[in-house]
Amino acid sequence: MYANSGDGPAPPKRVGNTTLVFAGNDAKYVGVATVGGEPLGIERAFATRLVEEFADDAAILQIKMGYLARVEAENLLAMVPKRPTPNGSAFAGSRACMPCHAEDYRIWQKTAHAKAMQTLVEVHHHNDPECVGCHVVGLEYEGGFVSLEKTPTLKDVGCESCHGPGRKHIEDPENNKMGKLGEAICMNCHVPAHSPNFNFETYWKKIEHGKR
């Protein structure tokens, strides 16, 4: 029997004559059981992360695509609650940072952050609010990302995804300085369920810019 358990899989558990294989959340893992012995029974049970080597199951894929179609039809992105930005500033979009931070902008353009939304488009999750928040700028804030059609300048993981809304800083940088960031800001999105191999020092080298 397969069961759900939080973000990641938990160790199998025996309940009476039944073996429970906990396969985690978000359909990122699959429970595996090997059967054999005399009398016939489960010899080994475990959960393993779904990787590309696993072929798509046609029936499951149909269920998934039906779910995604419903997410789009019900326009769930538009239902995401919006709250005021933490610094009272508005979002400006990454390109607005370029005049003063040209080298940082050039570096950003070559990173996976700058293509974050496209990765969702390719797997048809670009309308799913459970995914979109970590692939755009400010989904949960007033003036933040709404949709690819309405707010294209706020797609992808941009400058303001980490540094916060920058309109006030752009208009008056001396009196509206942007604070320094650390590993904690990365952990908002690079959680074990979505980024199991995340290591700050390793990942920072992929986007290194500005001053630490």
XYZ file of N, CA and C in Angstrom:
636
model
N 0.851 -1.187 0.000
C 0.000 0.000 0.000
C 0.889 1.239 0.000
N 0.536 2.231 -0.821
C 1.285 3.467 -0.888
C 0.547 4.552 -0.116
N 1.286 5.397 0.586
C 0.669 6.463 1.374
C 1.463 7.744 1.232
N 0.842 8.861 1.567
C 1.474 10.169 1.482
C 2.105 10.532 2.819
N 3.182 11.326 2.778
C 3.821 11.716 4.034
C 4.635 12.982 3.848
N 4.073 14.134 4.167
C 4.829 15.374 4.159
C 5.514 15.662 2.847
N 6.663 16.345 2.897
C 7.387 16.721 1.693
C 8.175 15.565 1.101
N 8.832 14.808 1.951
C 9.678 13.730 1.470
C 9.184 12.388 1.956
N 9.745 11.301 1.432
C 9.293 9.976 1.839
C 9.747 9.642 3.253
N 8.949 8.851 3.953
C 9.299 8.371 5.282
C 9.623 6.885 5.184
N 10.302 6.324 6.174
C 10.618 4.889 6.135
C 9.350 4.043 6.079
N 9.396 2.907 5.394
C 8.226 2.025 5.338
C 7.809 1.581 6.739
N 6.539 1.266 6.888
C 6.012 0.846 8.189
C 5.126 -0.381 7.988
N 5.255 -1.307 8.902
C 4.435 -2.516 8.860
C 3.250 -2.347 9.804
N 2.036 -2.469 9.290
C 0.814 -2.381 10.089
C 0.036 -3.678 9.880
N 0.092 -4.559 10.861
C -0.532 -5.870 10.698
C 0.136 -6.632 9.574
N -0.638 -7.040 8.602
C -0.092 -7.754 7.448
C 0.161 -6.838 6.256
N 0.040 -5.533 6.493
C 0.172 -4.566 5.399
C 1.452 -3.754 5.551
N 2.192 -3.589 4.462
C 3.374 -2.738 4.448
C 3.016 -1.403 3.813
N 3.228 -0.318 4.546
C 2.978 1.024 4.027
C 4.274 1.598 3.483
N 4.246 2.040 2.232
C 5.393 2.697 1.609
C 5.033 4.165 1.443
N 5.697 5.027 2.180
C 5.378 6.453 2.156
C 6.129 7.128 1.011
N 5.382 7.661 0.064
C 5.991 8.183 -1.167
C 6.089 9.701 -1.214
N 5.971 10.379 -0.070
C 6.171 11.823 -0.057
C 5.014 12.593 -0.668
N 5.296 13.843 -1.020
C 4.268 14.764 -1.503
C 4.601 15.239 -2.914
N 3.630 15.874 -3.565
C 3.828 16.517 -4.867
C 4.192 15.552 -5.987
N 3.962 14.263 -5.787
C 4.241 13.253 -6.822
C 5.694 13.282 -7.282
N 6.604 13.538 -6.351
C 8.026 13.578 -6.686
C 8.720 12.245 -6.410
N 8.041 11.358 -5.699
C 8.607 10.056 -5.367
C 7.616 8.962 -5.742
N 8.129 7.760 -5.872
C 7.269 6.613 -6.144
C 7.637 5.510 -5.159
N 6.626 4.838 -4.638
C 6.880 3.721 -3.743
C 7.219 2.472 -4.539
N 8.217 1.737 -4.085
C 8.669 0.526 -4.776
C 8.646 -0.643 -3.791
N 8.120 -1.759 -4.221
C 8.101 -2.958 -3.386
C 8.532 -4.155 -4.217
N 9.426 -4.970 -3.673
C 9.823 -6.211 -4.334
C 9.132 -7.372 -3.619
N 8.572 -8.267 -4.418
C 7.774 -9.368 -3.882
C 8.479 -10.693 -4.152
N 8.483 -11.572 -3.166
C 9.098 -12.880 -3.342
C 8.993 -13.700 -2.076
N 9.773 -14.773 -2.020
C 9.805 -15.601 -0.821
C 8.680 -16.606 -0.748
N 8.762 -17.450 0.279
C 7.732 -18.463 0.558
C 7.345 -18.364 2.022
N 6.095 -18.033 2.371
C 5.038 -17.681 1.417
C 5.306 -16.337 0.758
N 4.643 -16.128 -0.363
C 4.854 -14.919 -1.141
C 4.558 -13.683 -0.293
N 5.468 -12.722 -0.323
C 5.262 -11.494 0.445
C 6.237 -10.420 0.021
N 6.142 -9.265 0.657
C 7.027 -8.144 0.338
C 8.376 -8.363 1.007
N 9.425 -8.432 0.206
C 10.772 -8.625 0.726
C 11.443 -7.297 1.053
N 11.123 -6.288 0.250
C 11.776 -4.988 0.427
C 10.834 -3.904 -0.057
N 10.775 -2.800 0.677
C 9.915 -1.681 0.284
C 10.651 -0.376 0.546
N 10.548 0.548 -0.401
C 11.231 1.832 -0.250
C 10.610 2.842 -1.208
N 10.980 4.095 -1.049
C 10.532 5.154 -1.961
C 11.739 5.714 -2.686
N 11.580 6.025 -3.950
C 12.678 6.588 -4.726
C 12.186 7.795 -5.510
N 13.065 8.746 -5.695
C 12.695 9.974 -6.390
C 12.420 9.689 -7.863
N 11.352 10.283 -8.391
C 11.031 10.139 -9.808
C 12.039 10.916 -10.643
N 12.705 10.246 -11.529
C 13.676 10.874 -12.420
C 13.288 10.552 -13.858
N 14.018 11.117 -14.807
C 13.650 10.965 -16.212
C 13.718 9.516 -16.687
N 14.470 8.684 -15.978
C 14.575 7.281 -16.388
C 13.242 6.546 -16.247
N 12.348 7.069 -15.416
C 11.024 6.460 -15.284
C 10.155 6.912 -16.451
N 9.636 5.959 -17.204
C 8.760 6.298 -18.329
C 7.414 6.802 -17.807
N 6.800 7.711 -18.565
C 5.480 8.215 -18.187
C 4.445 7.095 -18.261
N 3.565 7.069 -17.285
C 2.429 6.163 -17.318
C 1.278 6.900 -17.986
N 0.733 6.342 -19.047
C -0.279 7.038 -19.846
C -1.494 7.451 -19.016
N -1.956 6.568 -18.147
C -3.146 6.868 -17.345
C -2.869 7.998 -16.357
N -1.704 7.940 -15.702
C -1.339 8.984 -14.738
C -1.117 10.307 -15.456
N -0.483 10.253 -16.628
C -0.235 11.473 -17.393
C -1.548 12.138 -17.790
N -2.539 11.341 -18.145
C -3.849 11.886 -18.507
C -4.490 12.592 -17.310
N -4.356 12.009 -16.129
C -4.884 12.635 -14.914
C -4.172 13.961 -14.653
N -2.849 13.952 -14.805
C -2.065 15.162 -14.569
C -2.462 16.272 -15.532
N -2.574 15.953 -16.816
C -2.914 16.973 -17.801
C -4.329 17.502 -17.576
N -5.219 16.643 -17.101
C -6.561 17.095 -16.760
C -6.541 18.072 -15.604
N -5.695 17.782 -14.628
C -5.535 18.683 -13.481
C -5.009 20.042 -13.934
N -3.984 20.038 -14.770
C -3.391 21.293 -15.235
C -4.372 22.096 -16.078
N -5.185 21.411 -16.873
C -6.199 22.106 -17.675
C -7.226 22.776 -16.769
N -7.567 22.111 -15.691
C -8.536 22.689 -14.755
C -7.927 23.881 -14.018
N -6.655 23.778 -13.643
C -5.960 24.896 -12.991
C -6.006 26.134 -13.876
N -5.757 25.937 -15.175
C -5.786 27.066 -16.112
C -7.209 27.583 -16.298
N -8.166 26.681 -16.455
C -9.553 27.087 -16.699
C -10.125 27.875 -15.523
N -9.739 27.499 -14.317
C -10.249 28.180 -13.126
C -9.425 29.415 -12.763
N -8.362 29.667 -13.535
C -7.528 30.859 -13.358
C -7.080 31.018 -11.905
N -6.476 29.978 -11.377
C -6.067 29.994 -9.975
C -4.993 31.036 -9.681
N -4.198 31.388 -10.684
C -3.184 32.426 -10.462
C -3.817 33.736 -10.015
N -4.977 34.042 -10.578
C -5.656 35.297 -10.240
C -6.221 35.280 -8.824
N -6.287 34.104 -8.214
C -6.855 33.985 -6.869
C -5.799 34.052 -5.771
N -4.532 34.144 -6.157
C -3.468 34.215 -5.149
C -3.620 35.502 -4.341
N -3.742 35.421 -3.013
C -3.882 36.633 -2.191
C -2.659 37.534 -2.330
N -2.891 38.823 -2.418
C -1.807 39.791 -2.543
C -1.691 40.595 -1.244
N -0.459 40.856 -0.822
C -0.238 41.678 0.361
C 0.725 42.810 0.019
N 0.761 43.873 0.833
C 1.666 44.991 0.546
C 3.122 44.530 0.544
N 3.941 45.173 -0.252
C 5.363 44.837 -0.285
C 6.010 45.209 1.049
N 7.028 44.466 1.478
C 7.619 44.697 2.800
C 8.298 46.053 2.972
N 8.803 46.632 1.891
C 9.484 47.927 2.007
C 8.660 49.087 1.461
N 7.419 48.816 1.097
C 6.549 49.881 0.605
C 6.867 50.356 -0.791
N 7.809 49.700 -1.453
C 8.190 50.077 -2.810
C 7.399 49.253 -3.817
N 7.487 49.647 -5.071
C 6.847 48.905 -6.154
C 7.900 48.107 -6.913
N 7.446 47.128 -7.669
C 8.355 46.350 -8.503
C 8.632 47.101 -9.800
N 9.850 46.967 -10.295
C 10.249 47.675 -11.504
C 10.638 46.733 -12.639
N 10.970 45.490 -12.315
C 11.443 44.559 -13.334
C 12.956 44.590 -13.431
N 13.558 43.487 -13.777
C 15.020 43.372 -13.789
C 15.695 44.322 -14.769
N 15.067 44.558 -15.898
C 15.685 45.427 -16.908
C 15.883 46.846 -16.383
N 15.044 47.266 -15.445
C 15.177 48.606 -14.879
C 16.438 48.744 -14.032
N 17.017 47.623 -13.623
C 18.245 47.651 -12.820
C 19.493 47.796 -13.696
N 19.363 47.483 -14.978
C 20.511 47.401 -15.876
C 21.320 48.686 -16.011
N 20.715 49.878 -16.111
C 21.525 51.082 -16.312
C 22.623 51.282 -15.269
N 22.352 50.913 -14.027
C 23.346 51.095 -12.963
C 24.089 49.805 -12.618
N 23.532 48.676 -12.989
C 24.126 47.383 -12.633
C 24.270 46.527 -13.889
N 24.927 47.079 -14.888
C 25.016 46.416 -16.193
C 25.706 45.058 -16.119
N 26.803 44.964 -15.368
C 27.537 43.703 -15.283
C 26.720 42.643 -14.543
N 26.066 43.042 -13.468
C 25.220 42.101 -12.733
C 24.065 41.609 -13.612
N 23.507 42.515 -14.388
C 22.407 42.156 -15.286
C 22.894 41.181 -16.352
N 24.085 41.414 -16.883
C 24.657 40.526 -17.900
C 24.859 39.124 -17.324
N 25.376 39.058 -16.109
C 25.577 37.762 -15.457
C 24.241 37.057 -15.250
N 23.258 37.808 -14.762
C 21.935 37.233 -14.505
C 21.335 36.635 -15.768
N 21.482 37.306 -16.898
C 20.892 36.832 -18.152
C 21.382 35.443 -18.544
N 22.571 35.065 -18.071
C 23.154 33.780 -18.436
C 22.837 32.678 -17.426
N 22.102 33.016 -16.370
C 21.796 32.036 -15.334
C 20.461 31.335 -15.575
N 20.263 30.236 -14.856
C 18.982 29.525 -14.914
C 17.857 30.376 -14.341
N 18.195 31.294 -13.435
C 17.171 32.188 -12.876
C 16.455 32.966 -13.978
N 17.203 33.388 -14.979
C 16.638 34.209 -16.055
C 15.749 33.408 -17.003
N 15.732 32.106 -16.841
C 14.903 31.237 -17.696
C 13.944 30.409 -16.842
N 13.729 30.839 -15.611
C 12.961 30.033 -14.658
C 11.534 29.762 -15.107
N 10.880 30.763 -15.654
C 9.483 30.572 -16.055
C 9.365 29.621 -17.241
N 10.337 29.657 -18.132
C 10.298 28.792 -19.303
C 10.302 27.323 -18.899
N 10.981 27.007 -17.797
C 11.004 25.616 -17.341
C 9.605 25.147 -16.948
N 8.768 26.071 -16.462
C 7.383 25.714 -16.141
C 6.525 25.619 -17.393
N 6.767 26.516 -18.344
C 6.017 26.483 -19.602
C 6.230 25.135 -20.297
N 7.455 24.653 -20.274
C 7.788 23.405 -20.966
C 7.068 22.193 -20.382
N 6.707 22.273 -19.096
C 6.003 21.142 -18.471
C 4.557 21.509 -18.124
N 4.082 22.621 -18.715
C 2.675 23.038 -18.604
C 2.252 23.408 -17.177
N 3.195 23.886 -16.364
C 2.873 24.288 -14.995
C 2.897 25.807 -14.816
N 2.890 26.561 -15.906
C 3.040 28.012 -15.819
C 1.791 28.734 -15.327
N 0.708 27.996 -15.109
C -0.497 28.594 -14.522
C -0.789 28.042 -13.129
N 0.103 27.228 -12.621
C -0.095 26.576 -11.325
C 0.544 27.411 -10.216
N -0.258 28.038 -9.345
C 0.304 28.905 -8.307
C 1.213 28.181 -7.325
N 1.087 26.862 -7.208
C 1.974 26.122 -6.321
C 3.405 26.105 -6.853
N 3.568 26.351 -8.141
C 4.891 26.349 -8.764
C 5.365 27.758 -9.123
N 4.457 28.568 -9.616
C 4.817 29.857 -10.217
C 5.531 30.794 -9.250
N 5.157 30.774 -7.976
C 5.717 31.724 -7.020
C 7.228 31.760 -6.968
N 7.872 30.627 -7.194
C 9.335 30.565 -7.144
C 9.976 30.676 -8.529
N 9.193 31.078 -9.512
C 9.714 31.234 -10.870
C 9.449 32.625 -11.429
N 8.960 33.526 -10.583
C 8.618 34.886 -11.015
C 8.960 35.875 -9.907
N 8.632 37.129 -10.148
C 8.862 38.196 -9.165
C 7.547 38.584 -8.489
N 7.494 38.429 -7.180
C 6.421 39.008 -6.387
C 5.018 38.500 -6.601
N 4.841 37.214 -6.823
C 3.496 36.685 -7.049
C 2.554 37.009 -5.893
N 3.044 36.976 -4.673
C 2.187 37.148 -3.499
C 2.072 38.607 -3.048
N 2.644 39.521 -3.827
C 2.633 40.931 -3.426
C 1.842 41.800 -4.398
N 1.326 42.897 -3.874
C 0.634 43.882 -4.703
C 1.617 44.446 -5.727
N 1.199 44.479 -6.980
C 2.067 44.972 -8.041
C 3.051 43.955 -8.564
N 2.970 42.714 -8.052
C 3.863 41.660 -8.505
C 3.316 40.924 -9.716
N 3.928 39.796 -10.018
C 3.546 39.004 -11.192
C 2.076 38.606 -11.129
N 1.412 38.720 -12.279
C 0.015 38.309 -12.408
C -0.106 37.170 -13.421
N 0.440 37.386 -14.606
C 0.414 36.364 -15.653
C 1.443 36.734 -16.711
N 1.762 35.777 -17.574
C 2.720 36.042 -18.647
C 2.210 37.126 -19.584
N 0.897 37.188 -19.757
C 0.318 38.170 -20.670
C 0.294 39.570 -20.056
N -0.042 39.668 -18.770
C -0.226 40.972 -18.137
C 1.055 41.554 -17.538
N 1.954 40.709 -17.066
C 3.171 41.205 -16.407
C 4.419 40.469 -16.908
N 4.704 40.539 -18.202
C 5.846 39.801 -18.746
C 7.194 40.248 -18.191
N 7.308 41.501 -17.738
C 8.591 41.982 -17.215
C 8.896 41.422 -15.829
N 7.934 40.742 -15.221
C 8.145 40.178 -13.887
C 8.226 38.654 -13.903
N 8.347 38.076 -15.092
C 8.530 36.627 -15.155
C 9.983 36.289 -14.838
N 10.234 35.046 -14.498
C 11.555 34.538 -14.144
C 11.973 35.002 -12.745
N 13.042 34.389 -12.246
C 13.604 34.786 -10.958
C 14.505 35.980 -11.226
N 13.965 37.166 -11.022
C 14.683 38.394 -11.333
C 15.366 39.003 -10.129
N 15.951 40.166 -10.334
C 16.661 40.872 -9.261
C 15.781 41.031 -8.025
N 14.528 41.410 -8.253
C 13.631 41.713 -7.141
C 13.056 40.474 -6.469
N 13.254 39.306 -7.059
C 12.837 38.073 -6.392
C 13.618 37.897 -5.097
N 14.873 38.306 -5.119
C 15.737 38.170 -3.949
C 15.926 39.498 -3.214
N 16.173 40.563 -3.965
C 16.501 41.856 -3.354
C 15.280 42.652 -2.929
N 14.102 42.252 -3.387
C 12.885 42.961 -3.026
C 12.540 44.054 -4.019
N 11.344 44.632 -3.904
C 10.890 45.674 -4.833
C 11.899 46.822 -4.927
N 12.201 47.257 -6.158
C 13.286 48.220 -6.330
C 12.925 49.583 -6.866
N 11.646 49.890 -7.048
C 11.281 51.172 -7.653
C 11.823 52.354 -6.858
N 11.665 52.345 -5.536
C 12.162 53.456 -4.717
C 13.677 53.572 -4.811
N 14.362 52.450 -4.838
C 15.822 52.463 -4.945
C 16.258 53.057 -6.275
N 15.561 52.721 -7.332
C 15.898 53.244 -8.657
C 15.702 54.754 -8.712
N 14.638 55.231 -8.116
C 14.331 56.661 -8.156
C 15.210 57.478 -7.218
N 15.634 56.877 -6.103
C 16.457 57.600 -5.125
C 17.352 56.601 -4.398
N 18.420 56.144 -5.064
C 19.256 55.083 -4.495
C 19.957 55.459 -3.195
N 20.291 56.723 -3.014
C 21.008 57.133 -1.805
C 20.153 56.970 -0.556
N 18.884 57.252 -0.678
C 17.992 57.191 0.485
C 17.160 55.913 0.552
N 17.354 55.033 -0.406
C 16.610 53.770 -0.422
C 17.545 52.632 -0.816
N 18.506 52.369 0.039
C 19.499 51.341 -0.252
C 18.898 49.946 -0.092
N 19.385 49.029 -0.906
C 18.931 47.639 -0.839
C 19.781 46.899 0.190
N 19.154 46.119 1.041
C 19.878 45.410 2.090
C 20.707 44.253 1.559
N 21.679 43.816 2.372
C 22.504 42.678 2.004
C 21.723 41.387 2.233
N 22.018 40.413 1.404
C 21.305 39.140 1.468
C 22.242 38.011 1.857
N 21.660 36.920 2.306
C 22.431 35.735 2.645
C 21.699 34.479 2.225
N 22.151 33.361 2.747
C 21.598 32.062 2.359
C 20.109 31.945 2.647
N 19.633 32.627 3.681
C 18.229 32.490 4.094
C 17.260 32.837 2.971
N 17.599 33.828 2.158
C 16.690 34.239 1.086
C 16.550 33.129 0.043
N 17.611 32.357 -0.153
C 17.565 31.259 -1.121
C 16.632 30.146 -0.647
N 16.594 29.962 0.675
C 15.837 28.852 1.241
C 14.331 29.041 1.137
N 13.893 30.220 0.720
C 12.465 30.412 0.480
C 11.964 29.515 -0.646
N 12.836 29.247 -1.607
C 12.456 28.412 -2.751
C 13.273 27.127 -2.851
N 14.537 27.194 -2.477
C 15.393 26.009 -2.578
C 15.206 25.113 -1.357
N 13.999 24.591 -1.226
C 13.664 23.692 -0.124
C 13.934 22.253 -0.559
N 14.106 21.335 0.388
C 14.451 19.953 0.027
C 13.508 19.305 -0.976
N 12.225 19.604 -0.891
C 11.260 18.965 -1.792
C 11.477 19.352 -3.245
N 11.963 20.566 -3.487
C 12.122 21.055 -4.853
C 13.587 21.143 -5.285
N 14.478 21.249 -4.318
C 15.894 21.417 -4.634
C 16.725 20.576 -3.664
N 16.616 19.243 -3.759
C 17.238 18.352 -2.768
C 18.752 18.432 -2.703
N 19.393 18.894 -3.763
C 20.858 18.954 -3.785
C 21.396 20.356 -3.515
N 20.532 21.244 -3.022
C 20.952 22.628 -2.833
C 22.069 22.743 -1.807
N 23.104 23.452 -2.195
C 24.209 23.828 -1.312
C 24.544 25.271 -1.636
N 24.462 26.142 -0.656
C 24.583 27.565 -0.931
C 25.880 27.916 -1.639
N 27.005 27.454 -1.145
C 28.291 27.827 -1.736
C 28.399 27.344 -3.180
N 27.906 26.156 -3.446
C 27.954 25.610 -4.805
C 27.032 26.370 -5.744
N 25.812 26.619 -5.286
C 24.837 27.299 -6.130
C 25.165 28.774 -6.305
N 25.748 29.399 -5.287
C 26.095 30.818 -5.398
C 27.073 31.045 -6.546
N 27.997 30.113 -6.736
C 28.986 30.261 -7.801
C 28.328 30.314 -9.185
N 27.126 29.759 -9.300
C 26.426 29.764 -10.584
C 25.825 31.124 -10.915
N 25.631 31.958 -9.891
C 24.984 33.261 -10.108
C 25.809 34.410 -9.540
N 27.032 34.140 -9.121
C 27.829 35.112 -8.357
C 27.880 36.482 -9.039
N 27.548 37.513 -8.273
C 27.520 38.883 -8.784
C 27.561 39.843 -7.605
N 27.876 41.089 -7.874
C 27.878 42.108 -6.831
C 28.858 41.807 -5.717
N 28.530 42.268 -4.520
C 29.383 42.075 -3.355
C 28.642 41.262 -2.309
N 29.370 40.356 -1.642
C 28.773 39.551 -0.569
C 29.113 40.158 0.780
